[in-house]
Coordinates of C-alpha atoms and ligand atoms in Angstrom, one line a residue:
M1 CA 4.5 -60.4 167.9
S2 CA 2.2 -57.5 168.1
G3 CA 1.0 -55.8 171.3
D4 CA -2.1 -56.2 173.3
P5 CA -5.2 -55.4 171.2
S6 CA -7.7 -53.0 172.5
T7 CA -10.7 -54.7 174.0
K8 CA -13.6 -55.0 171.7
N9 CA -16.9 -53.3 172.5
D10 CA -19.7 -55.2 174.1
T11 CA -21.9 -56.3 171.3
A12 CA -24.9 -58.2 172.5
A13 CA -25.4 -61.9 171.9
P14 CA -28.6 -62.8 170.2
S15 CA -29.6 -65.0 173.2
T16 CA -29.4 -62.0 175.6
G17 CA -32.2 -60.1 174.0
A18 CA -30.2 -57.3 172.3
P19 CA -31.9 -54.9 169.9
T20 CA -33.1 -56.9 166.9
S21 CA -34.8 -54.3 164.7
E22 CA -33.9 -50.7 163.7
E23 CA -37.3 -49.4 164.9
T24 CA -37.8 -50.9 168.3
T25 CA -35.7 -52.2 171.1
P26 CA -36.4 -54.1 174.3
A27 CA -37.0 -52.0 177.4
W28 CA -38.1 -52.1 180.9
I29 CA -40.8 -49.8 182.1
V30 CA -40.7 -48.9 185.8
N31 CA -43.5 -47.2 187.7
P32 CA -42.6 -46.5 191.3
V33 CA -44.9 -47.8 194.0
G34 CA -43.3 -46.5 197.2
P35 CA -41.3 -48.6 199.6
L36 CA -40.1 -51.9 198.3
R37 CA -40.6 -54.7 200.8
G38 CA -40.2 -58.5 200.7
D39 CA -37.9 -61.3 200.1
V40 CA -35.4 -62.0 197.3
S41 CA -33.2 -65.1 196.7
V42 CA -30.0 -64.7 194.9
R43 CA -28.2 -67.6 193.1
G44 CA -24.5 -68.0 192.2
S45 CA -22.8 -65.1 190.5
K46 CA -22.2 -64.4 186.8
N47 CA -18.5 -63.9 187.8
G48 CA -18.4 -67.2 189.6
V49 CA -20.3 -69.6 187.4
T50 CA -18.5 -68.8 184.2
K51 CA -15.1 -69.4 185.7
H52 CA -16.2 -72.8 187.2
M53 CA -17.5 -73.8 183.7
V54 CA -14.0 -73.0 182.3
A55 CA -12.3 -74.8 185.2
A56 CA -14.3 -77.9 184.4
M57 CA -12.4 -78.1 181.0
L58 CA -9.3 -79.1 182.9
A59 CA -10.7 -82.4 184.2
D60 CA -10.7 -85.9 182.7
T61 CA -14.3 -86.5 183.9
P62 CA -17.5 -84.4 184.1
S63 CA -18.2 -81.7 186.7
R64 CA -21.5 -80.6 188.1
I65 CA -22.1 -77.0 189.1
S66 CA -25.3 -76.1 190.8
N67 CA -27.1 -72.9 191.9
C68 CA -26.2 -71.4 188.5
P69 CA -27.9 -68.1 187.8
D70 CA -30.2 -67.8 184.8
V71 CA -28.1 -65.1 183.0
G72 CA -26.9 -64.5 179.4
D73 CA -23.3 -65.0 180.3
V74 CA -23.9 -68.7 181.2
A75 CA -25.4 -69.2 177.7
I76 CA -22.5 -67.4 176.0
T77 CA -19.9 -69.5 178.0
A78 CA -21.8 -72.7 177.3
G79 CA -21.8 -71.8 173.6
M80 CA -18.1 -71.4 173.6
L81 CA -17.5 -74.7 175.4
E82 CA -19.8 -76.5 173.1
A83 CA -18.0 -75.1 170.1
L84 CA -14.8 -76.7 171.4
G85 CA -16.5 -80.1 171.7
C86 CA -17.2 -79.9 175.4
G87 CA -20.6 -81.4 176.5
V88 CA -22.7 -78.8 178.3
E89 CA -26.2 -79.2 179.7
V90 CA -27.7 -76.5 181.9
V91 CA -31.1 -77.5 183.4
D92 CA -32.9 -75.8 186.3
G93 CA -29.7 -74.1 187.5
V94 CA -27.5 -77.1 187.3
A95 CA -24.7 -77.2 184.7
N96 CA -23.2 -80.6 183.8
I97 CA -19.9 -80.1 182.0
D98 CA -18.3 -83.0 180.2
P99 CA -14.8 -82.1 178.9
R100 CA -13.9 -85.6 177.6
F101 CA -14.5 -84.8 174.0
I102 CA -12.9 -81.4 173.6
E103 CA -11.2 -81.6 170.3
S104 CA -11.0 -78.0 169.0
S105 CA -8.6 -75.4 170.3
R106 CA -10.4 -72.5 168.6
V107 CA -13.1 -70.4 170.2
P108 CA -15.1 -69.3 167.1
L109 CA -15.1 -65.6 166.1
R110 CA -18.8 -65.3 166.6
F111 CA -18.0 -65.1 170.3
S112 CA -15.8 -62.1 169.8
G113 CA -16.6 -59.2 172.2
L114 CA -19.3 -61.0 174.1
N115 CA -17.7 -61.3 177.5
R116 CA -14.4 -61.6 179.4
I117 CA -14.3 -65.4 179.5
P118 CA -12.2 -66.4 176.3
I119 CA -8.9 -65.3 177.8
L120 CA -9.5 -67.7 180.8
M121 CA -9.7 -70.6 178.3
V122 CA -6.2 -70.2 177.1
G123 CA -4.4 -72.1 179.9
P124 CA -6.9 -75.0 179.9
L125 CA -6.7 -75.3 176.1
L126 CA -2.9 -75.3 176.1
H127 CA -3.0 -78.1 178.6
R128 CA -5.5 -80.1 176.6
I129 CA -4.4 -79.5 173.1
G130 CA -1.1 -77.5 173.1
H131 CA -2.7 -74.7 171.1
A132 CA -5.4 -72.0 171.7
F133 CA -7.1 -69.4 169.7
V134 CA -9.5 -67.0 171.5
P135 CA -11.3 -64.0 170.0
L136 CA -10.9 -60.6 171.5
V137 CA -12.5 -60.3 174.9
G138 CA -15.4 -58.1 175.6
G139 CA -17.5 -57.3 178.6
D140 CA -18.6 -53.9 179.8
E141 CA -17.0 -50.8 178.5
I142 CA -15.8 -49.7 181.9
G143 CA -12.2 -49.1 181.1
A144 CA -9.4 -50.2 178.7
R145 CA -9.2 -53.6 180.5
P146 CA -5.9 -54.7 179.0
L147 CA -4.8 -58.4 179.1
D148 CA -1.1 -57.8 179.8
F149 CA -1.1 -59.5 183.2
H150 CA -2.7 -62.6 181.8
V151 CA -0.3 -62.7 178.8
D152 CA 2.9 -62.0 180.8
A153 CA 2.0 -64.8 183.2
L154 CA 1.2 -67.3 180.4
R155 CA 4.5 -66.4 178.7
K156 CA 6.4 -66.9 182.0
M157 CA 4.9 -70.3 182.2
G158 CA 6.2 -71.2 178.7
A159 CA 3.4 -70.2 176.3
E160 CA 4.2 -68.6 173.0
I161 CA 1.5 -65.9 172.4
E162 CA 0.8 -63.8 169.4
F163 CA -2.0 -61.2 168.9
T164 CA -3.7 -61.2 165.5
A165 CA -6.3 -58.8 164.2
E166 CA -9.0 -61.3 165.4
G167 CA -7.7 -62.5 168.7
L168 CA -4.9 -64.3 170.5
E169 CA -3.0 -67.4 169.3
A170 CA -1.1 -69.4 171.8
K171 CA 0.9 -72.6 171.8
A172 CA 2.9 -74.5 174.3
V173 CA 4.5 -77.9 174.4
K174 CA 4.5 -78.2 178.2
L175 CA 3.7 -75.4 180.6
Q176 CA 6.0 -74.9 183.6
G177 CA 5.4 -73.5 187.0
A178 CA 6.9 -70.0 187.6
H179 CA 7.2 -67.2 190.1
I180 CA 4.8 -64.5 189.1
E181 CA 4.1 -61.3 190.9
L182 CA 1.1 -59.4 189.6
P183 CA 1.5 -55.6 189.3
Y184 CA -2.1 -55.3 190.7
P185 CA -4.3 -58.0 192.3
S186 CA -6.3 -58.6 189.2
V187 CA -9.3 -61.0 189.5
G188 CA -9.1 -62.3 186.0
A189 CA -5.3 -62.7 185.8
T190 CA -5.3 -64.6 189.2
E191 CA -7.9 -66.9 187.7
T192 CA -5.8 -67.4 184.5
I193 CA -2.8 -68.3 186.6
L194 CA -4.6 -70.7 188.9
M195 CA -6.2 -72.5 186.0
T196 CA -2.9 -72.7 184.2
A197 CA -0.6 -73.6 187.2
V198 CA -2.7 -76.5 188.4
L199 CA -1.6 -78.8 185.5
A200 CA 1.8 -77.1 184.8
E201 CA 5.0 -79.0 185.6
G202 CA 6.5 -77.9 188.9
R203 CA 5.6 -75.2 191.4
T204 CA 4.0 -71.8 190.7
V205 CA 4.3 -69.1 193.3
L206 CA 1.8 -66.3 192.7
D207 CA 2.3 -63.0 194.6
N208 CA -0.1 -60.1 194.9
A209 CA -3.0 -62.3 193.9
A210 CA -6.6 -61.2 194.0
T211 CA -8.5 -62.7 197.0
E212 CA -12.0 -61.8 196.0
P213 CA -14.5 -64.4 197.3
E214 CA -15.1 -65.6 193.7
V215 CA -11.4 -66.3 193.3
I216 CA -11.2 -68.2 196.5
E217 CA -14.3 -70.2 195.5
L218 CA -12.6 -71.1 192.2
A219 CA -9.4 -72.1 194.0
L220 CA -11.4 -74.4 196.3
F221 CA -13.2 -75.9 193.3
L222 CA -9.8 -76.7 191.7
Q223 CA -8.7 -78.2 195.0
R224 CA -11.8 -80.4 194.9
M225 CA -10.8 -81.5 191.4
G226 CA -7.4 -82.7 192.8
A227 CA -5.3 -79.5 192.4
R228 CA -2.6 -78.8 195.0
I229 CA -3.1 -75.2 196.0
E230 CA -1.9 -73.5 199.2
M231 CA -3.2 -70.1 200.3
R232 CA -0.7 -68.1 202.2
P233 CA -1.0 -64.7 203.9
N234 CA -0.3 -61.5 202.0
R235 CA -2.0 -62.4 198.7
R236 CA 0.3 -65.4 198.0
F237 CA -0.8 -68.7 196.3
I238 CA 1.5 -71.7 196.0
I239 CA 0.4 -74.2 193.4
D240 CA 2.1 -77.5 192.7
G241 CA 1.2 -78.9 189.3
V242 CA -0.4 -82.3 189.2
E243 CA -0.7 -84.8 186.3
S244 CA -4.4 -84.8 186.0
L245 CA -7.6 -83.5 187.5
S246 CA -11.0 -85.1 188.0
G247 CA -14.4 -83.6 187.7
A248 CA -16.1 -82.2 190.9
A249 CA -19.4 -81.0 192.1
H250 CA -20.0 -77.6 193.6
H251 CA -22.9 -75.5 194.7
L252 CA -22.1 -71.9 193.8
K253 CA -22.1 -69.3 196.6
G254 CA -24.5 -66.4 196.4
D255 CA -24.0 -63.3 194.3
R256 CA -22.8 -60.5 196.5
I257 CA -23.4 -57.8 193.9
E258 CA -27.0 -58.8 193.5
A259 CA -27.4 -59.2 197.2
F260 CA -26.1 -55.7 197.9
S261 CA -28.2 -54.2 195.1
Y262 CA -31.5 -55.6 196.4
L263 CA -30.6 -54.4 200.0
V264 CA -30.2 -51.0 198.4
A265 CA -33.5 -51.3 196.6
G266 CA -35.2 -51.5 200.0
L267 CA -33.2 -48.7 201.5
I268 CA -33.5 -46.3 198.6
T269 CA -37.3 -46.5 198.6
G270 CA -37.6 -46.4 202.4
G271 CA -38.6 -50.1 202.6
E272 CA -37.0 -53.3 203.7
V273 CA -35.7 -56.1 201.6
R274 CA -34.6 -59.5 203.0
V275 CA -32.0 -61.2 200.8
H276 CA -31.6 -65.0 201.0
G277 CA -28.7 -67.0 199.6
C278 CA -25.7 -64.8 200.1
S279 CA -23.7 -65.2 203.2
Q280 CA -22.7 -62.4 205.5
D281 CA -18.9 -62.8 205.0
R282 CA -19.3 -61.9 201.3
L283 CA -21.0 -58.6 202.3
V284 CA -19.0 -57.6 205.3
T285 CA -17.8 -54.3 203.9
A286 CA -21.1 -53.5 202.2
I287 CA -22.8 -54.0 205.6
S288 CA -20.3 -52.0 207.6
T289 CA -20.5 -49.1 205.1
L290 CA -24.3 -49.1 205.1
Q291 CA -24.3 -49.3 208.9
G292 CA -22.1 -46.2 209.0
M293 CA -24.8 -44.4 207.1
G294 CA -27.5 -45.4 209.6
A295 CA -28.9 -48.6 208.1
R296 CA -30.0 -51.3 210.4
F297 CA -29.6 -55.0 209.7
E298 CA -31.1 -58.3 210.7
I299 CA -28.6 -61.0 209.9
T300 CA -29.2 -64.7 210.2
D301 CA -27.4 -67.8 208.8
S302 CA -29.7 -67.8 205.8
S303 CA -30.8 -64.2 205.2
I304 CA -29.9 -60.5 205.6
S305 CA -32.3 -57.6 205.7
A306 CA -31.7 -53.9 205.9
W307 CA -33.9 -50.9 206.7
A308 CA -33.3 -47.3 207.9
D309 CA -35.2 -44.5 209.6
K310 CA -32.9 -42.0 208.1
L311 CA -29.7 -42.4 206.1
T312 CA -26.7 -40.0 206.4
P313 CA -24.2 -39.3 203.6
A314 CA -20.9 -41.0 203.3
A315 CA -17.5 -40.9 201.6
V316 CA -16.6 -44.3 200.0
Q317 CA -13.7 -45.5 197.9
T318 CA -13.7 -48.7 195.8
D319 CA -10.9 -51.2 196.3
T320 CA -9.9 -54.8 195.9
H321 CA -11.3 -57.3 198.4
P322 CA -11.9 -56.9 201.3
G323 CA -12.5 -53.2 200.4
F324 CA -15.7 -51.8 199.0
M325 CA -16.0 -53.5 195.6
T326 CA -16.3 -51.5 192.4
D327 CA -19.4 -53.4 191.4
W328 CA -21.2 -52.0 194.4
Q329 CA -20.3 -48.4 193.4
S330 CA -23.3 -47.5 191.1
P331 CA -26.0 -48.8 193.4
M332 CA -24.4 -46.9 196.2
V333 CA -24.3 -43.7 194.2
A334 CA -28.0 -44.2 193.4
L335 CA -28.6 -44.5 197.2
F336 CA -26.5 -41.3 197.8
T337 CA -28.9 -39.3 195.6
Q338 CA -31.6 -40.1 198.3
C339 CA -29.4 -39.3 201.4
E340 CA -29.7 -35.7 202.4
G341 CA -26.3 -34.0 202.3
I342 CA -23.0 -34.4 200.4
S343 CA -21.6 -37.9 199.7
V344 CA -18.5 -38.8 197.8
M345 CA -17.7 -41.9 195.7
Y346 CA -14.1 -42.4 194.6
E347 CA -13.5 -45.2 192.0
T348 CA -10.0 -46.7 192.0
V349 CA -10.4 -49.9 189.9
F350 CA -11.8 -49.1 186.5
E351 CA -11.3 -45.7 184.7
N352 CA -14.7 -45.5 183.0
R353 CA -17.2 -46.5 185.6
F354 CA -19.3 -43.4 185.9
T355 CA -20.9 -43.5 182.5
Y356 CA -24.3 -44.0 184.1
V357 CA -24.1 -40.6 185.9
P358 CA -25.4 -38.3 183.1
A359 CA -28.7 -40.3 183.0
L360 CA -29.1 -40.0 186.8
K361 CA -28.5 -36.3 186.4
Q362 CA -31.2 -36.3 183.7
M363 CA -33.5 -37.8 186.4
G364 CA -32.7 -34.8 188.6
A365 CA -29.8 -36.2 190.7
Q366 CA -27.3 -33.6 191.7
I367 CA -23.9 -35.2 190.9
E368 CA -20.7 -33.6 189.8
L369 CA -17.8 -35.6 188.3
Y370 CA -14.2 -34.9 189.1
N371 CA -10.9 -36.3 187.9
T372 CA -9.3 -35.5 191.3
P373 CA -8.8 -38.5 193.6
L374 CA -11.2 -37.8 196.5
G375 CA -9.8 -40.7 198.6
S376 CA -6.7 -42.1 200.2
I377 CA -5.5 -44.8 197.7
E378 CA -4.1 -44.5 194.2
T379 CA -6.3 -45.4 191.3
R380 CA -5.2 -48.1 188.7
F381 CA -5.3 -45.4 186.1
V382 CA -3.3 -42.4 187.4
G383 CA -3.0 -39.8 184.7
S384 CA -6.2 -40.8 182.9
S385 CA -8.4 -37.9 181.9
T386 CA -11.6 -39.7 182.9
P387 CA -13.4 -38.8 186.2
C388 CA -12.5 -41.0 189.2
S389 CA -14.7 -39.2 191.8
V390 CA -18.2 -38.0 192.1
V391 CA -19.7 -35.7 194.6
V392 CA -23.5 -36.2 195.2
S393 CA -25.7 -33.6 196.8
G394 CA -28.4 -35.9 197.9
G395 CA -32.0 -35.6 199.1
N396 CA -33.9 -34.3 196.1
Q397 CA -36.8 -36.0 194.3
L398 CA -35.8 -38.0 191.2
I399 CA -38.1 -37.8 188.2
G400 CA -38.7 -40.7 185.8
T401 CA -37.5 -40.4 182.2
Q402 CA -36.0 -42.5 179.4
V403 CA -32.5 -43.8 180.0
D404 CA -30.2 -46.1 178.1
V405 CA -28.0 -48.7 180.0
P406 CA -24.2 -48.2 179.5
D407 CA -23.1 -51.4 181.4
I408 CA -24.5 -54.0 183.7
R409 CA -23.9 -52.4 187.0
G410 CA -24.7 -48.8 185.9
G411 CA -28.0 -50.2 184.5
F412 CA -29.1 -51.6 187.8
A413 CA -28.5 -48.2 189.3
Y414 CA -31.2 -46.9 186.9
V415 CA -33.7 -49.4 188.1
L416 CA -33.0 -48.4 191.7
A417 CA -33.3 -44.7 190.9
A418 CA -36.5 -45.4 188.9
A419 CA -38.0 -47.2 191.9
A420 CA -37.3 -44.1 194.1
A421 CA -38.4 -41.6 191.4
E422 CA -41.7 -39.9 190.7
G423 CA -43.3 -40.9 187.5
Q424 CA -42.4 -43.6 184.9
T425 CA -38.9 -44.5 183.8
T426 CA -38.2 -46.3 180.5
I427 CA -34.9 -48.2 180.5
T428 CA -33.4 -49.4 177.2
G429 CA -30.2 -51.3 176.6
T430 CA -31.5 -54.0 179.0
H431 CA -29.6 -56.8 177.3
H432 CA -26.7 -55.7 179.6
L433 CA -28.9 -56.4 182.6
D434 CA -30.0 -59.8 181.2
R435 CA -26.4 -60.8 180.7
G436 CA -25.7 -60.5 184.5
Y437 CA -28.7 -60.6 186.7
N438 CA -30.8 -63.6 187.6
R439 CA -34.5 -63.0 186.8
P440 CA -34.5 -59.4 187.8
I441 CA -38.0 -58.6 186.7
E442 CA -39.5 -61.4 188.8
N443 CA -37.4 -60.4 191.8
F444 CA -38.5 -56.7 191.6
E445 CA -42.1 -57.8 191.1
Q446 CA -41.8 -59.9 194.2
L447 CA -40.8 -56.7 196.1
G448 CA -43.9 -55.0 194.8
L449 CA -42.4 -52.9 192.0
D450 CA -44.4 -52.2 188.9
I451 CA -41.9 -53.3 186.3
K452 CA -42.4 -54.9 182.9
R453 CA -40.7 -55.8 179.7
V454 CA -41.8 -53.9 176.5
D455 CA -40.5 -52.9 173.1
V456 CA -40.0 -49.2 172.5
A457 CA -38.7 -47.0 169.7
V458 CA -34.9 -46.8 169.7
P459 CA -34.0 -43.8 171.7
A460 CA -31.9 -40.9 170.4
P461 CA -28.4 -40.9 171.9
L462 CA -28.0 -38.7 175.1
L463 CA -26.2 -35.5 174.2
Ligands
LIG1 N1 -5.8 -55.0 184.6 C1 -4.7 -54.7 183.8 N2 -4.2 -55.8 183.1 C2 -4.7 -57.0 183.1 C3 -5.8 -57.3 183.9 C4 -6.3 -56.3 184.7 O1 -4.2 -53.6 183.8 O2 -4.1 -57.9 182.4 C5 -6.4 -53.9 185.4 C6 -7.8 -53.6 184.9 O3 -7.8 -52.8 183.8 C7 -8.4 -53.0 186.1 C8 -7.8 -53.7 187.3 O4 -6.6 -54.3 186.7 O5 -8.1 -51.6 186.2 C9 -8.6 -54.8 187.9 O6 -9.1 -55.7 186.9 P1 -9.5 -57.2 187.1 O7 -8.6 -58.1 186.3 O8 -9.5 -57.5 188.6 O9 -11.0 -57.3 186.6 P2 -11.6 -58.4 185.7 O10 -11.1 -59.7 186.0 O11 -11.5 -58.0 184.3 C10 -13.6 -59.0 187.3 C11 -15.1 -59.0 187.1 C12 -15.6 -57.5 187.2 C13 -15.2 -56.9 188.5 C14 -13.6 -57.0 188.6 C15 -13.1 -56.4 189.9 C16 -15.5 -60.9 185.8 C17 -15.9 -61.4 184.5 N3 -15.5 -59.5 185.9 O12 -13.1 -58.3 186.1 O13 -17.0 -57.6 187.1 O14 -15.6 -55.6 188.6 O15 -13.2 -58.3 188.5 O16 -13.6 -57.1 191.0 O17 -15.2 -61.6 186.7 C18 -19.1 -56.9 186.4 O18 -19.5 -58.0 186.8 O19 -19.9 -56.0 186.1 C19 -17.7 -56.7 186.4 C20 -17.2 -55.7 185.6

């Protein structure tokens, strides 16, 4: 058996609007208009919907997932499920998944490198067919993102796994429950284990599990399907395997990354955005952090709005839930550029999550990168040579320019910076944004921003 292959780069799916010609590429043009004000509704998250679609594979009857976002990752995941023989229909934000006719255990190679979902399909395919082939996983280039926790857990539960040049081959006669302690509370590995343990023979005890809201939401969906899952204190799940699961219906909870990002869109421009569709409990640390910087909130059962007379700088470190999530990091750094004084952001989860910083600097932001931990907890990547901290000297006017999106969350930081800048910004590489954000252009237009899709000449790489 060979080792864990390196993760394949994020090549864009045709359906997500990636560059199609050598001469031009899709772009967004942003012209700032001053304070952004108004209402935005968020739907279920990219990182929630796709996992629910995979979980539906485990049932004997169809599932119905509503409040789905209109994002490229749903189309990619639907394509993979259909290639296995699974029925998928997504209409008006409702996904009906019919797993009864799954007959193939091979996710085709054309899905190689598109997102992180294939590895999550291994457990469900082993239960259904006893074999699985999944191509190399992709997703954002925000770190090495190895699969060792997933693979070690699957092996512990009785799967035979081999890496090939093209992906991962797995087989199992009958998967067994096991005691698994994760070296780090990985979201994806926790989801792999939950979706494998629910139909395994016997009991699985999972320690040091991730408890992100999207993970808990998935566990509750599995329980709704008939799974026996107990949640214990101290990051422990106890799962007793059952014989079969039935399809279930679920209305996805609101995307906390989008919700935070739109609240920041209001704050960074000196306006006020009211976000509907994401509950307060999913944003507790985002809200308390922004409150610490001087932001004020109106919170109701159905909406959250934020505004500020003046924002002060802050020192923030990313962490697993309930800490400040890594996906909130880039919008927050964009906000730091507009807070007078010195702010610090320390990234502890992924080792390559500051690739958007050079473009912000090109827009006039004063940001320095350090590979010194400027926080109190250890990073996942001790010894790595990539920067884990940034120091932002905020308060100066940003200037619009042409920038290329490195990854989904970094890309959104460009839109925020562009909204606060002087002059026009052209953003290329927007297929990343279309993969993960629900109708962003429409949402920003609703807030008053002058933003449109165009085709522009392919930019020269940033030196
Ligand atoms: N890790 C390992 N080995 C593994 C799995 C993870 O070393 O087998 C490491 C990772 O390299 C990382 C840390 O553990 O340093 C945490 O990774 P985790 O598994 O929690 O992340 P993930 O499941 O790959 C999901 C989201 C990310 C989000 C993280 C953290 C999806 C598809 N992706 O990734 O979302 O940042 O959890 O909350 O659910 C995004 O949406 O832009 C995004 C990157």
